[in-house]
XYZ file of C-alpha atoms in Angstrom:
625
model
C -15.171 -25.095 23.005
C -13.825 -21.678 23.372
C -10.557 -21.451 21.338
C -8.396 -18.780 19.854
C -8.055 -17.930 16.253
C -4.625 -19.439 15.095
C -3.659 -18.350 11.154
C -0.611 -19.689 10.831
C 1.329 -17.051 7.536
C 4.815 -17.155 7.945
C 5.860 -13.357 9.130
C 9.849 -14.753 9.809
C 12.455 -12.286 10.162
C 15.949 -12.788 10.294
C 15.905 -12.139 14.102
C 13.560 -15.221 15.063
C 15.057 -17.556 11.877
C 17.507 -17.692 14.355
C 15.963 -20.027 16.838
C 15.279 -23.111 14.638
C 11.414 -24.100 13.907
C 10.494 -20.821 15.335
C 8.082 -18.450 13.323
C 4.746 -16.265 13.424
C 1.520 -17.008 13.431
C -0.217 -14.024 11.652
C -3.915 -13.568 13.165
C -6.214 -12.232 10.467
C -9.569 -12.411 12.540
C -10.910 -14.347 15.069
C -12.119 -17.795 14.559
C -15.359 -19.063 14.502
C -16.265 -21.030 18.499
C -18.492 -22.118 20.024
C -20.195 -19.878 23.311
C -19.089 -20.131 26.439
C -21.720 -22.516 28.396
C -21.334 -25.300 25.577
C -23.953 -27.471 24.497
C -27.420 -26.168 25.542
C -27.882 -29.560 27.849
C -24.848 -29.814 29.707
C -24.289 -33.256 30.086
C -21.551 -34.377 33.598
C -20.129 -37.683 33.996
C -19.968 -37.491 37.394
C -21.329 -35.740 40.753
C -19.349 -33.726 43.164
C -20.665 -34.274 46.609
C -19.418 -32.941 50.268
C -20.857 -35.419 53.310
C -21.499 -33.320 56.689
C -18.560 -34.239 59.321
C -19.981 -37.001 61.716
C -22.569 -38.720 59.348
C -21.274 -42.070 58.779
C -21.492 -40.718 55.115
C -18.394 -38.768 55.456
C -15.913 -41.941 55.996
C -17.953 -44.870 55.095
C -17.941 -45.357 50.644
C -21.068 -47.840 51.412
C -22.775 -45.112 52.735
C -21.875 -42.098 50.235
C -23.537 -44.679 47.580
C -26.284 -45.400 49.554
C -26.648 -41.954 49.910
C -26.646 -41.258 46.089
C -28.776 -44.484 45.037
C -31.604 -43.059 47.444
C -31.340 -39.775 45.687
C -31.278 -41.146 42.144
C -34.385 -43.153 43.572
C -36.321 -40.407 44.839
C -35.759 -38.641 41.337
C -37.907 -41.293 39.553
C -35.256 -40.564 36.681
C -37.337 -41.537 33.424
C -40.781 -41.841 35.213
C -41.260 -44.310 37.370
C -41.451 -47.559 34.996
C -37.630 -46.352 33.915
C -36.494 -45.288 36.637
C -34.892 -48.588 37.668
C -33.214 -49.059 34.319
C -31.569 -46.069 34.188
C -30.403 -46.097 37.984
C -28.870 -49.306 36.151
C -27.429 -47.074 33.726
C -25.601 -44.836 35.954
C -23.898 -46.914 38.281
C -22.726 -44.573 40.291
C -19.243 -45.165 41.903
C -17.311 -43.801 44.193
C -13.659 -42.286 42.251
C -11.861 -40.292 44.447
C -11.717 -37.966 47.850
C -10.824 -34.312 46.449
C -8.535 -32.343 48.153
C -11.380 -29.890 49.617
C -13.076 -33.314 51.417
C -15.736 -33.741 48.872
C -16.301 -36.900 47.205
C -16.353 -37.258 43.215
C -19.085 -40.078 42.373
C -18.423 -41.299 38.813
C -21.422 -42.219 36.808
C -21.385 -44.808 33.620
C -23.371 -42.876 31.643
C -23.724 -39.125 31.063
C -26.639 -36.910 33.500
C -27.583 -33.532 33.070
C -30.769 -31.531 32.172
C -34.006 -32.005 34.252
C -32.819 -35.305 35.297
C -29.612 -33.507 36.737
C -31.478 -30.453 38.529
C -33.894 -33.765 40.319
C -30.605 -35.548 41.143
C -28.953 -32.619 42.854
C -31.963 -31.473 44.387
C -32.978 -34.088 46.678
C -28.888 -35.148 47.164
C -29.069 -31.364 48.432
C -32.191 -32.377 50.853
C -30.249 -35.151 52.772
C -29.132 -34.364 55.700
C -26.101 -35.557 55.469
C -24.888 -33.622 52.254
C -23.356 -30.235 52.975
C -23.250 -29.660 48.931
C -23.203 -31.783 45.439
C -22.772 -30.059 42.245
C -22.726 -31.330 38.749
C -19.022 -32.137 37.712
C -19.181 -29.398 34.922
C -17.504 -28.919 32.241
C -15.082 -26.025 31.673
C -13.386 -24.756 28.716
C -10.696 -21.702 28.163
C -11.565 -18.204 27.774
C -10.753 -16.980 24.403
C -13.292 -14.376 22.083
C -15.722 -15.618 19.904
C -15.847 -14.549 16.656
C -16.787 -11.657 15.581
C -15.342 -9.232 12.421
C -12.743 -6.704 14.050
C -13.122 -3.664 12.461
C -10.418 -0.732 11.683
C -6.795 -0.301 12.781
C -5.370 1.853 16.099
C -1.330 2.226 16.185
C 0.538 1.319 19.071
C 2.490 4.039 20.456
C 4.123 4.829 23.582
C 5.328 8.849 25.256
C 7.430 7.017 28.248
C 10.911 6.862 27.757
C 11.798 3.983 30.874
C 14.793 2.888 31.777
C 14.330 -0.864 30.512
C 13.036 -0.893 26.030
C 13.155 -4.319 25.786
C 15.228 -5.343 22.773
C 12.991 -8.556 21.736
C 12.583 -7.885 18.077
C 8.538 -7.807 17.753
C 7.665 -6.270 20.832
C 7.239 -2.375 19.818
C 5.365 -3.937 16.989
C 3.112 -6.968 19.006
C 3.540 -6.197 22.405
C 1.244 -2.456 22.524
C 0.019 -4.508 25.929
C 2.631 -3.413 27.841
C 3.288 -0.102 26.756
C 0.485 1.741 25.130
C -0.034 4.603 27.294
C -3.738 4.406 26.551
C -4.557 0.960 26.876
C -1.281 -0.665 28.004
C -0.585 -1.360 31.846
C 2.357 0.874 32.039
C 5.267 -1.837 31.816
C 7.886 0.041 31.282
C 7.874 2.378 34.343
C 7.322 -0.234 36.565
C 10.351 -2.841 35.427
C 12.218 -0.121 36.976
C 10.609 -1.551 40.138
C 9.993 -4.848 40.115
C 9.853 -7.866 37.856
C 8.483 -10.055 40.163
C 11.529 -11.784 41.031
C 10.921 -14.456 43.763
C 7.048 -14.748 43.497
C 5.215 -18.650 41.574
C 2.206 -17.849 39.396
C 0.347 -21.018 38.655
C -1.469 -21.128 35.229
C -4.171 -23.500 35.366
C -4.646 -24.309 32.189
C -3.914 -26.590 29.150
C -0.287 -27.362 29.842
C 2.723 -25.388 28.725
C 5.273 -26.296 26.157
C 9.178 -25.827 26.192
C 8.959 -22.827 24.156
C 12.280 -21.150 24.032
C 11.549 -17.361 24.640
C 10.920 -18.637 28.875
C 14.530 -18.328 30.324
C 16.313 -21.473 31.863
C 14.372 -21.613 35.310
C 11.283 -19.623 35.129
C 8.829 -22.622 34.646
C 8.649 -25.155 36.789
C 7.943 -28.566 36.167
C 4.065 -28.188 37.545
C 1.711 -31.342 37.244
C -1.262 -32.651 35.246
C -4.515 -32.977 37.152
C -6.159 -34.473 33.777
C -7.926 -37.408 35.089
C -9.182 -39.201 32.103
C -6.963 -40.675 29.478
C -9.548 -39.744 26.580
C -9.577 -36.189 27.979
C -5.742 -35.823 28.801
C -4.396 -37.563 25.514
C -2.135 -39.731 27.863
C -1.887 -43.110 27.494
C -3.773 -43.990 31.240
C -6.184 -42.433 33.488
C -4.856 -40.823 36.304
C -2.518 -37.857 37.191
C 1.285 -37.547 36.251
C 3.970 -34.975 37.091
C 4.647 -32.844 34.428
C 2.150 -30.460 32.560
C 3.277 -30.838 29.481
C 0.545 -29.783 26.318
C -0.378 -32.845 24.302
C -3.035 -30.633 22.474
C -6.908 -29.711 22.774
C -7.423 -29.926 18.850
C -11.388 -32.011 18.116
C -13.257 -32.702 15.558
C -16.708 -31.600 14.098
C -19.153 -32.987 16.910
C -16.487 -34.667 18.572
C -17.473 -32.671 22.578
C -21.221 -32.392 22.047
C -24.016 -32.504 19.427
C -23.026 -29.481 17.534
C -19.368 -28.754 18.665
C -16.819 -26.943 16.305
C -13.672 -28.428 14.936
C -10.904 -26.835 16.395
C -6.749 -26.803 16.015
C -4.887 -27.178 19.384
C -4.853 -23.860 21.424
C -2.021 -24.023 22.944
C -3.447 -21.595 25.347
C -1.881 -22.212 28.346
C 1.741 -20.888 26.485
C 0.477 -18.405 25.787
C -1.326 -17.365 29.160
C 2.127 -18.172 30.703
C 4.084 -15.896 28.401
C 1.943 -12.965 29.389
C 2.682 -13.730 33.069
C 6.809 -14.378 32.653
C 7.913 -14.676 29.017
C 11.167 -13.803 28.684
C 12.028 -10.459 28.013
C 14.630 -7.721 26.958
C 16.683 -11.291 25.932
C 16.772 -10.388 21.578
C 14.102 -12.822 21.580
C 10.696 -12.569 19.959
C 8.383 -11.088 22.575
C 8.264 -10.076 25.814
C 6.629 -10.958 29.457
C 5.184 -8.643 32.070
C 6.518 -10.059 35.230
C 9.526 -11.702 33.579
C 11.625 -12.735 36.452
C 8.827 -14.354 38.204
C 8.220 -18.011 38.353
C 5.546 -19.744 36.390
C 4.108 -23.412 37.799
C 1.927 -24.330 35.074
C -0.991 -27.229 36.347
C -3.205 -28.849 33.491
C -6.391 -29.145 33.777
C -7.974 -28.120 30.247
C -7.362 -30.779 27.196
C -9.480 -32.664 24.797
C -13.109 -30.920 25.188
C -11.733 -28.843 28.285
C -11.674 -29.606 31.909
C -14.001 -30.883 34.968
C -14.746 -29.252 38.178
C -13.555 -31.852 39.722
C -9.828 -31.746 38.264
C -9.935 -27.926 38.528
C -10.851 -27.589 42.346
C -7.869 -30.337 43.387
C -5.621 -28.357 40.905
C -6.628 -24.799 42.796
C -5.928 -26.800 45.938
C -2.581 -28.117 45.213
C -1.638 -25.240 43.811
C -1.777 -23.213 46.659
C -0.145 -25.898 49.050
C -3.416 -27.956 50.156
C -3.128 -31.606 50.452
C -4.576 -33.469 47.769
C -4.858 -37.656 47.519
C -2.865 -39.553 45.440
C -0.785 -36.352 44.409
C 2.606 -35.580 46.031
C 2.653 -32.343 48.297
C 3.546 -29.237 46.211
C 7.177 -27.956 47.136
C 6.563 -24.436 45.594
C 2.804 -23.224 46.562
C 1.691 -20.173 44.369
C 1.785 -16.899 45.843
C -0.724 -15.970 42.645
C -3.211 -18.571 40.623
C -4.372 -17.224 37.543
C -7.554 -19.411 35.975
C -8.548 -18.086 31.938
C -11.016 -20.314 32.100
C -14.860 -21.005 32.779
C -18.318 -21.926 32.218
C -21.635 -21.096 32.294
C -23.402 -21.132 35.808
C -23.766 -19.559 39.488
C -20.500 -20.386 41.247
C -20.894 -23.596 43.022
C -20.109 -24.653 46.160
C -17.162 -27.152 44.811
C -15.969 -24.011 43.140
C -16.476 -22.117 46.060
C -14.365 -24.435 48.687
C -11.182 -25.521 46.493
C -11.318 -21.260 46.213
C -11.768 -20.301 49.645
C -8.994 -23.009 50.541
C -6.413 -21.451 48.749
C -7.205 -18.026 49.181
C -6.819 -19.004 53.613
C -3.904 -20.130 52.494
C -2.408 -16.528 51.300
C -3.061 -17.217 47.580
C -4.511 -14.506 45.818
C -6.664 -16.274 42.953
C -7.324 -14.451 39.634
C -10.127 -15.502 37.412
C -11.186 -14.223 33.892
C -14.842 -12.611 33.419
C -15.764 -14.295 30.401
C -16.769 -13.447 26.585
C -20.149 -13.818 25.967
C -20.855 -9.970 26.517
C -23.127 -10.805 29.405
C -23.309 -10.597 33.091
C -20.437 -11.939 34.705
C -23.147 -13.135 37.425
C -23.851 -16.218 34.627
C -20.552 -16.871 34.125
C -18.428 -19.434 36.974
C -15.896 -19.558 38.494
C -15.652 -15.498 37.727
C -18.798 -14.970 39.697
C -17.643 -16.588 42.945
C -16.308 -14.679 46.306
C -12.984 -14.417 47.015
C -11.633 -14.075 43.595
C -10.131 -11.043 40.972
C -12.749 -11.058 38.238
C -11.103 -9.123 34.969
C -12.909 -7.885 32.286
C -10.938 -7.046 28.935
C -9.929 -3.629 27.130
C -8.360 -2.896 23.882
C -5.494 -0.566 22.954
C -8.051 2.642 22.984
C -9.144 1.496 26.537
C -12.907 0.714 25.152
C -14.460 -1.977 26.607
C -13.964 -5.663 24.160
C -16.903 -5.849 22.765
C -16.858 -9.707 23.729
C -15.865 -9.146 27.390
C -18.753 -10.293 30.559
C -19.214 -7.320 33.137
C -21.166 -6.831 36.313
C -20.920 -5.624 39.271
C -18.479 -8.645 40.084
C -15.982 -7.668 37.763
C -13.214 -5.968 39.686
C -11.266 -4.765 37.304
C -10.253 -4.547 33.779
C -7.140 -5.309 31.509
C -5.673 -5.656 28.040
C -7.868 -8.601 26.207
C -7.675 -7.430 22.826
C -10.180 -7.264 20.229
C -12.384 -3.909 20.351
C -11.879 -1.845 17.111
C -8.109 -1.964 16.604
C -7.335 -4.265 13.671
C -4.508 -6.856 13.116
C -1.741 -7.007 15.061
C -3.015 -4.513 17.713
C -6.567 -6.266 18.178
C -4.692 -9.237 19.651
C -3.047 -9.842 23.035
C 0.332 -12.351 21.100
C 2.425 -14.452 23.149
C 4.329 -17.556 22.194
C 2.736 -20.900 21.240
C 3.307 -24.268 19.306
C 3.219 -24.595 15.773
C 1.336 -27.439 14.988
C -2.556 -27.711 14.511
C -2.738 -31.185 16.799
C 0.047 -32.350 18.953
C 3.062 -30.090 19.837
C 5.887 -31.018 17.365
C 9.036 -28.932 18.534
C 8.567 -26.391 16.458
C 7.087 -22.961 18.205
C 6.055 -19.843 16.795
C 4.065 -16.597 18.442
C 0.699 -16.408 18.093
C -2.086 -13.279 18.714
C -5.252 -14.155 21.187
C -8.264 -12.522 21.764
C -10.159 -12.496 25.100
C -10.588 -12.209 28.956
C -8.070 -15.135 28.942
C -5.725 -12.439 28.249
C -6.429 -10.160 30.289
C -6.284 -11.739 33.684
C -2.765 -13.236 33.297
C -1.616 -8.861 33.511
C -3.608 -9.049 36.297
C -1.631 -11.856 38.054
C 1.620 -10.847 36.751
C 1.328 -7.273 38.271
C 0.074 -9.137 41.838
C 3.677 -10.520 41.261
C 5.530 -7.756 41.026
C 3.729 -6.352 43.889
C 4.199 -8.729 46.282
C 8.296 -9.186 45.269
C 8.767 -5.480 45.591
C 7.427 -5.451 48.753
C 9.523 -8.400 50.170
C 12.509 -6.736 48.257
C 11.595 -3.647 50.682
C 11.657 -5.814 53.367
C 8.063 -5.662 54.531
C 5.695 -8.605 54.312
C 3.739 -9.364 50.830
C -0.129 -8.474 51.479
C -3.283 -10.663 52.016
C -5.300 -11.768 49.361
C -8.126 -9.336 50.077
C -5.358 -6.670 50.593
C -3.917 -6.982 47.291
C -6.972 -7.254 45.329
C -8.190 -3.959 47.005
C -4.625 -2.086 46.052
C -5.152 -3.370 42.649
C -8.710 -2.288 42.061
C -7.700 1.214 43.945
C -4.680 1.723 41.495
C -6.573 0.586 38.342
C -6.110 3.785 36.078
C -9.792 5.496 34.918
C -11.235 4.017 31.527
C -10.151 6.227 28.605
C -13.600 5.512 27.032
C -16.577 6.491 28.680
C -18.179 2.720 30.192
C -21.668 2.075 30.231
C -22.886 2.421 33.504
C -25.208 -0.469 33.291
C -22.456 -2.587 31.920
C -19.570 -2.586 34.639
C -15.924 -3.490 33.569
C -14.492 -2.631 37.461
C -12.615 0.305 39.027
C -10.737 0.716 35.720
C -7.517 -0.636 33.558
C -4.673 -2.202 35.560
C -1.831 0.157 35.704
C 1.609 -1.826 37.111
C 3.589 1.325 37.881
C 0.335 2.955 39.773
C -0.453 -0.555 41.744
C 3.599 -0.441 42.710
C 3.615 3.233 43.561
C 1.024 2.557 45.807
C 2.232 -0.581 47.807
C 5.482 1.005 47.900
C 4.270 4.560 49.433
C 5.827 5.288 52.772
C 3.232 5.653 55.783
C 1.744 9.047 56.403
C 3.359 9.991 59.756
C 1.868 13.104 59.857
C -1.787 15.407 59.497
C -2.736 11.709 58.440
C -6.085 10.592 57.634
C -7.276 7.788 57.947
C -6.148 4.522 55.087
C -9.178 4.281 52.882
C -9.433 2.758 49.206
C -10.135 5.790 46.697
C -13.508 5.637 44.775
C -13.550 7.065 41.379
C -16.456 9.344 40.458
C -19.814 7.113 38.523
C -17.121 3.868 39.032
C -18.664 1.381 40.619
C -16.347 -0.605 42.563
C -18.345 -4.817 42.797
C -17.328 -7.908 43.928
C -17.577 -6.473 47.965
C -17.466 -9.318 50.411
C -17.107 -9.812 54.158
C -17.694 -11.442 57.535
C -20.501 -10.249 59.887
C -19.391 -7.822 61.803
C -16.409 -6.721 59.057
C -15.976 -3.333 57.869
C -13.901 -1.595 55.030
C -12.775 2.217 54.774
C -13.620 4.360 51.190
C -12.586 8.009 50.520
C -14.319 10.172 47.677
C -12.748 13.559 47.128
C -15.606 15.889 46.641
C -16.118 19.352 45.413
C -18.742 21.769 46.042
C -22.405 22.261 45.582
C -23.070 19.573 43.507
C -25.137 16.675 44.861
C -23.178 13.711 46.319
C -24.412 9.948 46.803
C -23.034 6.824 47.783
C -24.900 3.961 47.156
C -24.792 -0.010 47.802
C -26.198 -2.189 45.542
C -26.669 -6.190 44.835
C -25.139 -9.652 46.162
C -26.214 -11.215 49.309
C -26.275 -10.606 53.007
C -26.934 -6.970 54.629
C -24.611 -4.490 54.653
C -25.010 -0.861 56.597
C -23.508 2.374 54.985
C -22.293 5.058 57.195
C -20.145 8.323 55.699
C -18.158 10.906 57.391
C -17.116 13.954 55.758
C -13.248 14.737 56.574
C -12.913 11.669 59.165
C -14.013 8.174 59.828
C -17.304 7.277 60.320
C -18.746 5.252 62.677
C -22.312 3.652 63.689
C -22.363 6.552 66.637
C -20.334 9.274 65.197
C -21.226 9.702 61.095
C -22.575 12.955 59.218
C -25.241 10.318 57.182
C -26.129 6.928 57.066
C -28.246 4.337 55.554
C -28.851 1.038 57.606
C -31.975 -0.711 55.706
C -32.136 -4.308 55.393
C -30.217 -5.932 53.180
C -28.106 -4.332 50.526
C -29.687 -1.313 49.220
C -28.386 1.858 50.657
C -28.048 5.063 50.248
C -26.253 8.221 51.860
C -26.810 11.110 49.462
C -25.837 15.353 50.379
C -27.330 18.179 48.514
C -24.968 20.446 49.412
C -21.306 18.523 50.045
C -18.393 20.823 51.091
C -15.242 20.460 49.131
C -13.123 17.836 51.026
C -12.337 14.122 51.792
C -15.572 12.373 52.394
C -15.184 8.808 53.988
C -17.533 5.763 53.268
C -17.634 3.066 55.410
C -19.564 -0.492 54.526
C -19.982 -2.708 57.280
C -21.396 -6.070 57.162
C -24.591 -6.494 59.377
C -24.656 -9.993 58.242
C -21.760 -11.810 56.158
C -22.643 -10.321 52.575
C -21.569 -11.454 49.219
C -21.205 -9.442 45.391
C -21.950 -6.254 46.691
C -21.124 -3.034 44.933
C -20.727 0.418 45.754
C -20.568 3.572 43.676
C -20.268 7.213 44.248
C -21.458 9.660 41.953
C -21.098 13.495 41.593
């Protein structure tokens, strides 16, 4: 399991001995955990599986069995003597209808491997399955370990209108402010706070800490759907998403699993997203006046598909079984959480579903310092993948990348010592179940960066309603925060993509705010930032989006399209819009790989258009000069 480091030294002052049980927990380094994909066998306990509309399949639970006992039998699961015993073994069952229309089969004992790959297979070559998946197994996103080394000073030039006066935050909360590797918090509280805008954290739970003001969490719900998983005394799912604690034992997940404390990780993902702030409290929050509707679906040993994709569903407003309808739908879902894996089809739909609903879904990249391509639900369509920075702006050393990263944000953890290698936020203080006594408590990972991410989606989309104009589409607001991402301080390495650069809140305000050019205007385009590749590109057939690259002089220019799926055509215009008939170069090859490149560019705007021969998937684009 993936779990933050948690040293719990007393660090009291007479400020926070004021609120009673409340203290510090002092990180000294990160804990020992275990990698992100697990145990090398993944074992599921069940089988996700969507039945094609009109096959008697789809409405008849005789028939979704029969469906699944003919797969199991074409498997020959343990050779072909065996394989009626361990059909025998599985007894698979149908549990439930998810809220995307697939079907969760339960099995009696555990599947994965070979025999899993066989099972899914030839489920996958009946006709009447659209999709089955594995019910994986996902955990939350915190650093493994790994010795930080040296000390950087927080420090801040700005002089805002709104210093917070919680007493640790110009000492804990270089996040915010650090005008290196902060996201510029200060300037942009002049703006917005995200008043009026629901964040859901799915997550472990949340506990009443005190430093959230009366109000800004709601009471949210537990999709936990196992009792031995959930720490509840019955199966099933409860209103309420209240933390019981994610502490194990030595061996206690899978063959080899660490012994861990509780996380309480889901606090503390919430308190970067709304914490109170500026009320002589502890800490502070980014988008403080927003709402928070925390949904569990990580506890003992983490959390399955299946429980995740209804929780992304009901989040967002979608109908789910059994569960009442949600009466505030998120306007933002923010998941620091993951596995190893493509991003499966289960994934795919709950995502897909709440994104056509208008809810903008951010997703942590992951911290095993690989390809984010390996890492789900990160790697699927239709989502904000953030990769993590420190307070010098250096990539985390821990943090996934890719071309499917979108951006980056403050995770913690590069080369900048104890307190300012940690992202801290209020927790619990208590090692198993939460006890009533809280405390603050410093984190390390993508998990903490993509709750900034969310939080400044907030305070976009308020501001704009607060302007009167209408918040922005999912696809819209990812692009404005990717295009107002401020450059990496420290040089990235081009083969190891963090995004478009470091989320900067005043910069992503400034630029949803900006009145309409009503004059000499060109046309709206999404700024590309020289040898910054911009991944994660997806579209309909037939779709198109607008780029701009200010050029100078002389010096060769290229534009280039790179990875994913589909086919995608490149066409650039220098000082207007191109088009497939009207376009100073172009590069229409088969599938992704283009390129537009001028040996002698004029100084100017040049615009780059990608349009989607075919619906296309992770593509990337990058202009270099």
């Amino acid at each position: 399991m993936i779990k933050k480091q948690n040293l719990r030294i007393n660090l009291l002052a007479a400020a926070v001995l004021s609120l009673t049980g409340m203290g510090m927990a002092h990180a000294a380094g990160l804990k020992a955990s275990a990698p992100l994909s697990g145990p090398k066998d993944a074992q599921v306990e069940g089988i996700i599986v969507k039945y094609r509309a009109g096959t008697t399949a789809s409405s008849s639970a005789t028939a979704k069995l029969a469906v699944v006992n003919a797969a199991l039998s074409r498997a020959s699961l343990g050779g072909a003597s065996a394989a009626g015993a361990r059909m025998a073994a599985l007894n698979p069952r149908v549990t439930r209808r998810l809220g995307t229309g697939a079907d969760l089969i339960s099995l009696r004992t555990r599947l994965g491997g070979a025999e899993l790959a066989a099972v899914l297979a030839e489920l996958k070559a009946d006709p009447a399955v659209q999709y089955a998946v594995g019910d994986a197994i996902m955990y939350p996103l915190d650093a493994p370990a790994r010795a930080l080394r040296g000390r950087a000073a927080a420090s801040s030039d700005a002089t805002p209108s709104l210093v917070p006066n919680d007493p640790y935050y110009a000492n804990y909360n270089w996040n915010l402010f650090n005008t290196v590797g902060g996201v510029n918090a200060p300037a942009a509280w002049d703006i917005s706070k995200g008043a009026g805008v629901v964040v859901a954290v799915l997550d472990t739970g949340i506990v009443p800490h005190p430093d959230f003001a009366p109000g800004t969490v709601l009471e949210g719900y537990d999709f936990i759907s196992q009792a031995t998983r959930s720490r509840r005394p019955t199966d099933g799912r409860v209103p309420g998403a209240l933390d019981q604690g994610d502490w194990v034992a030595a061996g206690e997940c899978y063959a080899g699993s660490p012994q861990d404390d509780s996380s309480w990780h889901g606090t503390h993902v919430a308190g970067t997203v709304a914490q109170a702030t500026n009320n002589g409290v502890g800490m502070a929050g980014l988008a403080f006046e927003a709402t928070v509707l925390p949904v569990r679906v990580l506890g003992r040993c983490g959390g399955t598909l299946s429980d995740i994709a209804d929780a992304i569903t009901w989040a967002s407003g979608g109908t789910v079984a059994g569960v009442p309808a949600n009466p505030t739908p998120a306007d933002v879902i923010n998941m620091s959480l993951g596995g190893a894996g493509a991003c499966d089809a289960a994934y795919q739909d709950a995502i897909n579903g709440a994104v056509g609903r208008g809810t903008l879904v951010v997703v942590a990249a992951g911290n095993d310092g690989g390809n984010v391509a390996g890492a789900r639900p990160a790697n699927c369509n239709n989502v904000v993948s953030v990769g993590a920075t420190g307070i010098t702006g250096a990539m985390a050393y821990y943090s996934n990348y890719g071309a499917l990263v979108d951006l980056s944000a403050p995770g913690g953890g590069v080369t900048d010592g104890n307190p300012n290698g940690y992202i801290w936020q209020g927790i619990a203080d208590s090692p198993t179940s939460p006890n009533g006594n809280y405390t603050y408590g410093g984190n390390a990972g993508t998990s903490m960066a993509a709750p900034h991410v969310a939080a400044v989606a907030a305070m976009v989309q308020s501001a704009l309603v607060a302007k009167g104009d209408d918040p922005l589409a999912p696809a819209a607001l990812e692009a404005l925060l990717k295009q107002s991402a401020r450059t990496f301080p420290v040089a990235v390495d081009p083969a190891k993509p963090i995004g478009t650069g470091i989320l900067d809140a005043k910069a992503a305000l400034d630029l949803a705010l900006a009145e309409p050019c009503t004059e000499d205007c060109g046309p709206t385009a999404i700024a590309l930032t020289n040898k910054v590749a911009v991944g994660g590109l997806s579209g309909a057939a037939g779709s198109s989006v607008l780029y701009s690259f200010d050029a100078s002089a002389g010096k060769t220019l290229s534009f280039i399209t790179y990875g994913g799926t589909g086919n995608v055509s490149l066409y650039v215009g220098a000082g207007a819009e191109p088009s497939a008939t009207d376009h100073d170069g172009k590069s229409t090859r088969a599938g992704n790989a283009e390129t537009v490149r001028f040996t002698a560019p004029v100084a100017g705007t040049y615009y780059i258009k990608v349009v989607g021969e075919a619906a296309f998937g992770g593509v990337s684009l990058l202009a270099t000069q």
